Coordinates of C-alpha atoms (C1' of nucleotides) in Angstrom, one line a residue:
Chain A
X6 CA 26.3 11.4 -17.4
X7 CA 23.1 9.4 -18.1
X8 CA 19.7 10.9 -17.9
X9 CA 18.9 8.9 -14.7
X10 CA 21.9 10.5 -13.0
X11 CA 20.9 14.0 -14.1
X12 CA 17.4 13.3 -12.8
X13 CA 18.9 12.2 -9.5
X14 CA 21.1 15.2 -9.1
X15 CA 18.3 17.7 -10.1
X16 CA 15.6 16.1 -8.1
X17 CA 17.8 15.8 -5.0
X18 CA 18.8 19.4 -5.3
X19 CA 15.2 20.6 -5.8
X20 CA 13.9 18.6 -2.9
X21 CA 16.7 19.7 -0.5
X22 CA 16.2 23.3 -1.5
X23 CA 12.5 23.0 -1.0
X24 CA 11.3 23.6 -4.6
X25 CA 8.8 20.9 -3.9
X26 CA 6.7 21.2 -0.7
X27 CA 7.1 18.4 1.8
X28 CA 4.6 15.6 1.3
X29 CA 3.6 17.0 -2.1
X30 CA 3.2 14.2 -4.7
X31 CA 5.9 13.8 -7.3
X32 CA 3.8 13.0 -10.4
X33 CA 5.7 11.5 -13.2
X34 CA 3.9 13.5 -15.9
X35 CA 4.9 16.7 -14.1
X36 CA 8.5 15.7 -13.5
X37 CA 8.7 14.4 -17.1
X38 CA 7.8 17.9 -18.4
X39 CA 9.9 19.8 -15.8
X40 CA 13.1 17.9 -16.5
X41 CA 12.5 17.0 -20.1
X42 CA 12.8 13.3 -20.0
X43 CA 10.7 10.1 -20.0
X44 CA 9.5 8.1 -17.0
X45 CA 12.3 5.6 -16.8
X46 CA 15.1 7.8 -15.7
X47 CA 12.8 9.6 -13.3
X48 CA 11.7 6.5 -11.6
X49 CA 15.2 5.3 -11.2
X50 CA 16.2 8.6 -9.5
X51 CA 13.1 8.5 -7.3
X52 CA 14.0 5.0 -6.2
X53 CA 17.5 6.1 -5.2
X54 CA 16.0 9.1 -3.3
X55 CA 13.6 6.8 -1.6
X56 CA 16.5 4.7 -0.2
X57 CA 18.0 8.0 1.1
X58 CA 14.7 8.9 2.8
X59 CA 14.3 12.1 0.8
X60 CA 11.2 10.8 -0.8
X61 CA 8.6 8.2 0.3
X62 CA 6.9 5.7 -2.0
X63 CA 3.6 4.0 -1.6
X64 CA 2.8 1.0 -3.7
X65 CA 0.8 2.0 -6.8
X66 CA 0.4 5.4 -5.4
X67 CA 3.7 6.8 -6.5
X68 CA 6.2 9.0 -4.8
X69 CA 6.0 12.0 -2.5
X70 CA 8.5 14.4 -1.0
X71 CA 9.0 13.0 2.5
X72 CA 7.5 14.9 5.4
X73 CA 9.2 17.4 7.6
X74 CA 8.6 17.6 11.3
X75 CA 10.3 19.0 14.3
X76 CA 10.7 15.4 15.7
X77 CA 12.5 14.3 12.6
X78 CA 14.8 17.3 12.7
X79 CA 15.7 16.7 16.3
X80 CA 16.4 13.0 15.4
X81 CA 18.6 13.9 12.5
X82 CA 20.4 16.5 14.6
X83 CA 21.2 14.0 17.3
X84 CA 22.4 11.4 14.8
X85 CA 24.5 14.1 13.1
X86 CA 26.2 15.0 16.4
X87 CA 27.0 11.3 17.0
X88 CA 28.3 10.7 13.5
X89 CA 30.2 13.9 13.1
X90 CA 31.9 14.1 16.5
X91 CA 33.2 10.6 15.9
X92 CA 34.3 11.3 12.3
X93 CA 35.9 14.5 13.5
X94 CA 37.8 12.7 16.2
X95 CA 39.1 10.2 13.7
X96 CA 39.9 12.8 11.2
X97 CA 42.0 14.8 13.6
X98 CA 43.8 11.6 14.7
X99 CA 44.5 10.5 11.1
X100 CA 44.6 13.6 9.0
X101 CA 47.9 14.5 7.2
X102 CA 49.3 17.7 5.8
X103 CA 47.2 17.5 2.6
X104 CA 44.0 17.2 4.8
X105 CA 45.0 20.3 6.8
X106 CA 45.6 22.2 3.6
X107 CA 42.2 21.2 2.4
X108 CA 40.5 22.4 5.6
X109 CA 42.3 25.8 5.2
X110 CA 41.4 26.0 1.6
X111 CA 37.7 25.3 2.0
X112 CA 37.5 27.7 4.9
X113 CA 39.1 30.4 2.9
X114 CA 36.8 29.7 -0.1
X115 CA 33.8 29.8 2.2
X116 CA 34.8 33.1 3.8
X117 CA 35.4 34.7 0.4
X118 CA 31.9 33.8 -0.7
X119 CA 30.4 35.1 2.6
X120 CA 32.1 38.4 2.1
X121 CA 30.8 38.9 -1.4
X122 CA 27.6 40.9 -1.0
X123 CA 25.5 40.0 -3.9
X124 CA 27.0 36.5 -4.0
X125 CA 25.3 33.4 -5.3
X126 CA 23.5 31.6 -2.5
X127 CA 24.0 28.3 -4.3
X128 CA 27.7 28.8 -4.3
X129 CA 27.7 29.7 -0.7
X130 CA 25.8 26.5 0.2
X131 CA 28.2 24.4 -1.9
X132 CA 31.2 25.9 -0.1
X133 CA 29.6 25.5 3.3
X134 CA 29.0 21.9 2.6
X135 CA 32.6 21.5 1.3
X136 CA 34.0 23.0 4.4
X137 CA 32.1 20.7 6.8
X138 CA 33.0 17.7 4.6
X139 CA 36.6 18.6 4.6
X140 CA 36.7 18.6 8.4
X141 CA 35.7 14.9 8.4
X142 CA 37.4 13.9 5.2
X143 CA 40.4 12.2 6.8
X144 CA 38.3 10.0 9.1
X145 CA 39.0 7.0 6.9
X146 CA 35.5 5.7 7.3
X147 CA 33.3 5.5 4.1
X148 CA 30.3 4.6 6.2
X149 CA 30.6 7.6 8.5
X150 CA 31.1 9.9 5.5
X151 CA 28.1 8.3 3.8
X152 CA 26.0 8.9 6.9
X153 CA 27.3 12.5 7.0
X154 CA 26.1 13.2 3.5
X155 CA 22.7 11.7 4.2
X156 CA 22.2 13.7 7.4
X157 CA 23.6 16.8 5.9
X158 CA 21.0 16.6 3.1
X159 CA 18.2 15.8 5.6
X160 CA 19.0 18.7 7.9
X161 CA 19.7 21.1 4.9
X162 CA 16.0 20.7 4.1
X163 CA 15.3 22.4 7.5
X164 CA 18.1 25.0 7.3
X165 CA 17.0 26.6 4.1
X166 CA 13.5 27.8 5.1
X167 CA 14.9 28.9 8.4
X168 CA 17.4 31.2 6.6
X169 CA 14.6 33.6 5.7
X170 CA 13.1 33.9 9.1
X171 CA 15.6 35.9 11.2
X172 CA 17.0 33.9 14.1
X173 CA 16.6 34.9 17.7
X174 CA 20.3 35.3 18.2
X175 CA 23.1 37.2 16.6
X176 CA 25.7 34.9 15.2
X177 CA 29.1 35.3 13.6
X178 CA 29.1 32.1 11.6
X179 CA 32.5 32.9 10.0
X180 CA 34.0 33.2 13.4
X181 CA 32.4 29.8 14.5
X182 CA 33.8 28.1 11.4
X183 CA 37.2 29.7 12.0
X184 CA 37.3 28.6 15.6
X185 CA 36.5 25.0 14.6
X186 CA 39.2 25.0 11.9
X187 CA 41.7 26.5 14.4
X188 CA 41.0 23.8 17.0
X189 CA 41.1 21.1 14.3
X190 CA 44.5 22.3 12.9
X191 CA 45.8 22.5 16.5
X192 CA 44.7 18.8 16.7
X193 CA 42.7 19.7 19.8
X194 CA 40.1 17.0 19.6
X195 CA 38.2 18.0 22.7
X196 CA 37.9 21.7 21.7
X197 CA 37.1 20.9 18.1
X198 CA 34.3 18.5 19.1
X199 CA 32.8 21.0 21.6
X200 CA 32.9 23.8 19.0
X201 CA 31.3 21.7 16.3
X202 CA 28.6 20.6 18.7
X203 CA 27.9 24.2 19.7
X204 CA 27.9 25.2 16.1
X205 CA 25.2 22.7 15.3
X206 CA 23.2 23.4 18.4
X207 CA 23.1 27.1 17.6
X208 CA 21.9 26.3 14.1
X209 CA 19.3 24.1 15.6
X210 CA 18.0 26.9 17.7
X211 CA 17.5 29.0 14.6
X212 CA 15.8 26.1 12.9
X213 CA 13.4 25.4 15.8
X214 CA 12.6 29.1 15.7
X215 CA 11.9 29.0 12.0
X216 CA 9.8 25.8 12.3
X217 CA 7.5 27.0 15.1
X218 CA 7.0 30.2 13.1
X219 CA 5.5 28.1 10.3
Chain B
X28 CA 3.5 -5.7 -3.7
X29 CA 4.9 -4.5 -7.0
X30 CA 7.4 -6.3 -9.1
X31 CA 10.0 -3.7 -8.4
X32 CA 9.6 -4.3 -4.7
X33 CA 9.8 -8.0 -5.2
X34 CA 12.9 -7.5 -7.2
X35 CA 14.4 -5.3 -4.5
X36 CA 13.7 -7.9 -1.7
X37 CA 15.0 -10.8 -3.8
X38 CA 18.1 -9.1 -5.1
X39 CA 18.9 -7.8 -1.6
X40 CA 18.6 -11.2 -0.1
X41 CA 20.6 -12.9 -2.8
X42 CA 23.4 -10.3 -2.6
X43 CA 23.6 -10.4 1.2
X44 CA 23.6 -14.2 1.2
X45 CA 26.3 -14.3 -1.4
X46 CA 24.4 -15.9 -4.2
X47 CA 26.2 -13.5 -6.5
X48 CA 30.0 -13.2 -6.0
X49 CA 31.3 -9.8 -5.0
X50 CA 32.2 -7.6 -8.0
X51 CA 30.4 -9.9 -10.4
X52 CA 28.4 -8.0 -13.0
X53 CA 24.6 -8.0 -12.6
X54 CA 23.5 -8.2 -16.2
X55 CA 19.9 -7.3 -16.8
X56 CA 19.3 -10.2 -19.2
X57 CA 20.4 -12.7 -16.6
X58 CA 18.4 -11.1 -13.8
X59 CA 15.4 -10.8 -16.1
X60 CA 15.5 -14.6 -16.6
X61 CA 16.3 -15.4 -13.0
X62 CA 13.5 -13.4 -11.5
X63 CA 11.1 -13.6 -14.4
X64 CA 10.4 -9.9 -15.0
X65 CA 11.4 -7.1 -17.4
X66 CA 14.2 -4.7 -17.1
X67 CA 12.3 -1.8 -15.6
X68 CA 11.5 -3.3 -12.1
X69 CA 15.0 -4.7 -12.0
X70 CA 16.7 -1.4 -12.7
X71 CA 14.6 0.3 -10.0
X72 CA 15.7 -2.3 -7.5
X73 CA 19.3 -2.0 -8.5
X74 CA 19.1 1.8 -8.0
X75 CA 17.8 1.4 -4.5
X76 CA 20.5 -1.1 -3.7
X77 CA 23.1 1.3 -5.1
X78 CA 22.0 3.9 -2.6
X79 CA 22.4 1.3 0.1
X80 CA 25.9 0.5 -1.1
X81 CA 25.2 -3.1 -1.8
X82 CA 25.7 -2.7 -5.5
X83 CA 27.8 -0.2 -7.5
X84 CA 26.9 1.3 -10.8
X85 CA 29.1 2.7 -13.5
X86 CA 27.7 4.9 -16.2
X87 CA 26.7 2.8 -19.2
X88 CA 28.5 -0.2 -17.9
X89 CA 25.7 -1.4 -15.6
X90 CA 25.7 -2.7 -12.1
X91 CA 28.0 -4.9 -10.1
X92 CA 27.8 -6.5 -6.7
X93 CA 29.9 -4.2 -4.5
X94 CA 33.3 -5.4 -3.5
X95 CA 34.1 -7.0 -0.2
X96 CA 37.4 -6.3 1.6
X97 CA 38.8 -6.6 5.1
X98 CA 39.1 -2.8 5.3
X99 CA 35.5 -2.3 4.5
X100 CA 34.4 -4.9 7.0
X101 CA 36.5 -3.2 9.7
X102 CA 34.9 0.1 8.8
X103 CA 31.4 -1.3 8.9
X104 CA 32.2 -2.9 12.3
X105 CA 33.4 0.3 13.8
X106 CA 30.4 2.2 12.5
X107 CA 28.2 -0.5 13.8
X108 CA 29.7 -0.3 17.3
X109 CA 29.2 3.5 17.3
X110 CA 25.6 3.3 16.1
X111 CA 24.4 0.3 18.1
X112 CA 25.9 1.3 21.4
X113 CA 24.2 4.7 21.1
X114 CA 20.9 3.2 20.0
X115 CA 21.1 0.6 22.8
X116 CA 21.8 3.3 25.4
X117 CA 18.7 5.2 24.2
X118 CA 16.6 2.1 24.0
X119 CA 17.4 1.2 27.6
X120 CA 16.6 4.7 28.7
X121 CA 13.3 4.9 26.8
X122 CA 12.0 1.4 26.5
X123 CA 8.7 0.5 28.1
X124 CA 7.1 -2.8 29.1
X125 CA 6.1 -3.7 25.6
X126 CA 9.7 -3.3 24.4
X127 CA 11.0 -5.5 27.2
X128 CA 8.4 -8.1 26.3
X129 CA 9.6 -8.0 22.7
X130 CA 13.2 -8.5 23.7
X131 CA 12.2 -11.5 25.7
X132 CA 10.1 -12.9 22.9
X133 CA 12.7 -12.5 20.1
X134 CA 15.4 -14.0 22.3
X135 CA 13.1 -17.0 23.1
X136 CA 12.3 -17.4 19.4
X137 CA 15.9 -17.3 18.5
X138 CA 16.9 -19.9 21.1
X139 CA 14.1 -22.2 19.9
X140 CA 15.5 -22.1 16.4
X141 CA 19.1 -22.6 17.6
X142 CA 18.0 -25.7 19.5
X143 CA 16.3 -27.3 16.5
X144 CA 18.9 -29.5 14.9
X145 CA 17.9 -29.7 11.2
X146 CA 16.4 -26.2 11.4
X147 CA 16.1 -23.8 8.6
X148 CA 19.2 -21.6 8.4
X149 CA 17.1 -18.8 6.8
X150 CA 14.7 -18.8 9.7
X151 CA 17.6 -18.7 12.1
X152 CA 19.1 -15.6 10.4
X153 CA 15.7 -13.9 10.4
X154 CA 15.3 -14.5 14.1
X155 CA 18.9 -13.4 14.9
X156 CA 18.2 -10.2 13.0
X157 CA 14.9 -9.7 14.8
X158 CA 16.6 -10.1 18.2
X159 CA 19.3 -7.6 17.6
X160 CA 16.8 -5.2 16.1
X161 CA 14.5 -5.6 19.1
X162 CA 17.3 -4.5 21.4
X163 CA 17.5 -1.1 19.7
X164 CA 13.8 -0.8 18.8
X165 CA 12.9 1.6 21.6
X166 CA 15.7 4.1 20.8
X167 CA 13.3 6.4 19.2
X168 CA 15.6 7.4 16.4
X169 CA 14.6 6.5 12.8
X170 CA 18.0 7.5 11.6
X171 CA 19.9 5.2 14.0
X172 CA 17.6 2.3 13.1
X173 CA 18.1 3.0 9.5
X174 CA 21.8 3.0 9.9
X175 CA 21.5 -0.2 11.9
X176 CA 19.7 -1.9 9.0
X177 CA 22.3 -0.8 6.5
X178 CA 25.2 -1.9 8.6
X179 CA 23.6 -5.2 9.5
X180 CA 23.1 -6.0 5.8
X181 CA 26.7 -4.9 5.0
X182 CA 28.3 -7.0 7.8
X183 CA 25.9 -10.0 7.1
X184 CA 27.7 -10.3 3.8
X185 CA 30.8 -11.1 5.7
X186 CA 29.3 -13.2 8.4
X187 CA 27.8 -15.8 6.1
X188 CA 30.9 -17.1 4.3
X189 CA 32.6 -17.1 7.7
X190 CA 30.0 -19.5 9.1
X191 CA 31.4 -22.4 7.1
X192 CA 35.0 -21.9 8.2
X193 CA 35.2 -23.0 11.8
X194 CA 36.3 -20.1 14.0
X195 CA 39.4 -20.1 16.2
X196 CA 37.4 -20.0 19.4
X197 CA 34.6 -21.8 21.0
X198 CA 31.5 -19.7 21.5
X199 CA 28.2 -20.1 23.2
X200 CA 26.3 -17.6 21.2
X201 CA 23.0 -18.3 23.0
X202 CA 24.7 -17.4 26.2
X203 CA 26.0 -14.2 24.8
X204 CA 22.6 -13.2 23.6
X205 CA 21.1 -14.2 26.9
X206 CA 23.6 -12.1 28.8
X207 CA 22.9 -9.0 26.7
X208 CA 19.2 -9.4 27.1
X209 CA 19.6 -9.8 30.9
X210 CA 21.7 -6.6 31.2
X211 CA 19.2 -4.8 28.9
X212 CA 16.2 -5.9 31.0
X213 CA 18.0 -4.9 34.2
X214 CA 18.5 -1.5 32.5
X215 CA 22.2 -1.8 33.2
X216 CA 23.4 0.4 30.3
X217 CA 27.1 0.0 31.0
X218 CA 27.0 -3.8 31.1
X219 CA 24.7 -4.1 28.1
X220 CA 26.9 -1.9 26.0
X221 CA 30.0 -3.8 27.0
X222 CA 28.4 -7.2 26.3
X223 CA 27.1 -6.1 22.9
X224 CA 30.5 -4.7 22.0
X225 CA 32.2 -8.0 23.0
X226 CA 29.6 -9.9 21.1
X227 CA 30.4 -8.1 17.9
X228 CA 34.1 -8.1 18.5
X229 CA 34.0 -11.9 18.9
X230 CA 32.0 -12.2 15.7
X231 CA 34.6 -10.0 14.1
X232 CA 37.4 -12.4 15.1
X233 CA 35.6 -15.2 13.4
X234 CA 35.1 -13.2 10.3
X235 CA 38.7 -12.0 10.1
X236 CA 39.7 -15.6 10.4
X237 CA 37.3 -16.6 7.6
X238 CA 38.4 -13.7 5.4
X239 CA 42.1 -14.5 5.7
X240 CA 41.4 -18.1 4.9
X241 CA 40.0 -17.1 1.5
Chain C
dA9 C1' -32.3 10.6 -0.1
dC10 C1' -28.7 7.3 0.4
dA11 C1' -25.9 3.2 -0.2
dA12 C1' -23.9 0.3 -3.5
dT13 C1' -22.1 -0.2 -8.0
dA14 C1' -20.4 0.8 -12.5
dA15 C1' -17.9 3.6 -15.7
dC16 C1' -14.5 6.8 -16.6
dG17 C1' -10.2 9.4 -16.2
dA18 C1' -5.9 9.9 -14.0
dT19 C1' -1.8 7.7 -12.5
dT20 C1' 1.5 4.3 -11.7
dT21 C1' 3.7 0.2 -13.2
dT22 C1' 5.5 -2.8 -16.6
dC23 C1' 6.8 -4.4 -21.0
dG24 C1' 9.0 -4.5 -25.6
dA25 C1' 11.5 -2.2 -28.8
dA26 C1' 14.5 1.5 -30.3
dA27 C1' 18.6 4.3 -29.4
dA28 C1' 23.0 4.8 -27.6
dT29 C1' 27.2 3.1 -25.9
dT30 C1' 30.6 -0.2 -24.9
dA31 C1' 33.0 -4.5 -25.7
dT32 C1' 34.7 -8.0 -29.0
dG33 C1' 37.0 -9.7 -32.8
dA34 C1' 38.4 -9.6 -37.6
dA35 C1' 40.8 -7.2 -41.2
dT36 C1' 44.2 -4.0 -42.4
dT37 C1' 48.4 -1.5 -42.0
dT38 C1' 53.0 -0.5 -40.3
Chain D
dA19 C1' 54.2 -9.5 -34.7
dA20 C1' 52.0 -5.3 -33.0
dA21 C1' 49.1 -1.7 -33.4
dT22 C1' 45.1 0.5 -35.6
dT23 C1' 40.8 0.6 -37.7
dC24 C1' 36.5 -0.9 -38.7
dA25 C1' 32.5 -3.8 -38.3
dT26 C1' 29.8 -6.6 -35.4
dA27 C1' 27.8 -8.2 -31.2
dA28 C1' 26.4 -7.5 -26.6
dT29 C1' 24.7 -4.5 -23.1
dT30 C1' 22.8 -0.6 -21.1
dT31 C1' 19.8 3.2 -21.3
dT32 C1' 15.6 5.5 -22.8
dC33 C1' 11.3 5.9 -24.8
dG34 C1' 6.4 5.1 -25.9
dA35 C1' 2.6 2.3 -25.4
dA36 C1' 0.0 -1.2 -23.0
dA37 C1' -1.5 -3.1 -18.6
dA38 C1' -2.9 -2.6 -14.0
dT39 C1' -4.6 0.1 -10.3
dC40 C1' -6.6 3.9 -7.9
dG41 C1' -9.8 7.8 -7.2
dT42 C1' -13.8 10.1 -8.7
dT43 C1' -18.1 10.8 -10.7
dA44 C1' -22.2 9.2 -12.6
dT45 C1' -25.7 5.7 -12.3
dT46 C1' -28.7 2.4 -10.4
dG47 C1' -31.5 0.2 -7.0
dT48 C1' -33.8 0.3 -2.6

DNA sequence: ACAATAACGATTTTCGAAAATTATGAATTT
DNA sequence: AAATTCATAATTTTCGAAAATCGTTATTGT
């Protein structure tokens, strides 16, 4: 793996996880020290992230972490519902046995990590991502999967600060995931879409709550 | 405008227009001579284009123009229908007078250029793009507009070689655009969506014809 | 005192060369 | 002849410095 790729992965993770505050400038000198590399690989990573809308660039004024706002979150949420319901529909229609097995496996892995009390939060997020991706994995559309990844990262930036602030409603997220998986494996498109929708809308409520608290 | 931005614009244009054959390697030395700049701005541009899926990169083996295939075109087409019908629906619901005026203006400009016999093909493409963008411009979703731009560029790569090969059907494209605009301005969502869909599906027929001929 | 301007420092952007890696081809061995 | 090894060339990747630009502070003039 080249330095530029490492820089891309590290920076992306740190931005999504909120290590850098939104709109804070990403100075090359700082990044160079933080990640232990020269300017070139950092600039390449920043350019890629710019194309993904995680950072913004202004000519001769460098890069910033892109802003967060309620409006942008709502936009990303709606786009996500559009993309993911379609991808889910296709996935259910086209998925084979191997796909089903993957859904079961990722759900199981996710639940295992949820159960673990002092578990690694990083690992939990990875498995959560993996589960949601597995649901759509058989859709057969590179574009939809690409959009899914983009929107997942974009909304993850909102989900993480909201995790600390306790939501207004009690949720059994494992049960929600289980219900989605069940409907998916039963090839019940209508139910699966509705459950996925509700799942995201519930998360959205928590996030709105967290945003307004800030 | 910085050199990196110029490199991005130029490279993007040249890739979309097919100046570089799909899968052909984009060697830095060649690009450096072609665009008259050093490696740094070129690499930055290539990284942005990689995030947009117009070029692919392999570690330590540089960049290539991304491949074209019928499957990828069909995928992009379907994604486009999903994204654009939704964006059009929203645009019709939210658009104001200024938006309507813009639709009328871009349609007029497009028709003027179509009429001109020895007209600049570049200008025609710009205006075609502007018209289609104006239809969705009022949708209020940055994400959908972003996806539109991506998919437009991706499918444009297929549309251009197909222009030379005569299609299997006679089309009055001006009339198609006019009908879409009319439905949009009448705020007839159902009709507008159907007409846009047909418009793209007709174009797809031409492109499939052009692809199989190759 | 205040506006305009100049000088400085900080920062981004770009270049050219060095380092690292892959591809190519010749020489050697089996 | 085929495969292997080694040397060479081509290419990508990275660094460090130079150039360009921006923002701030000091200076000058009114």
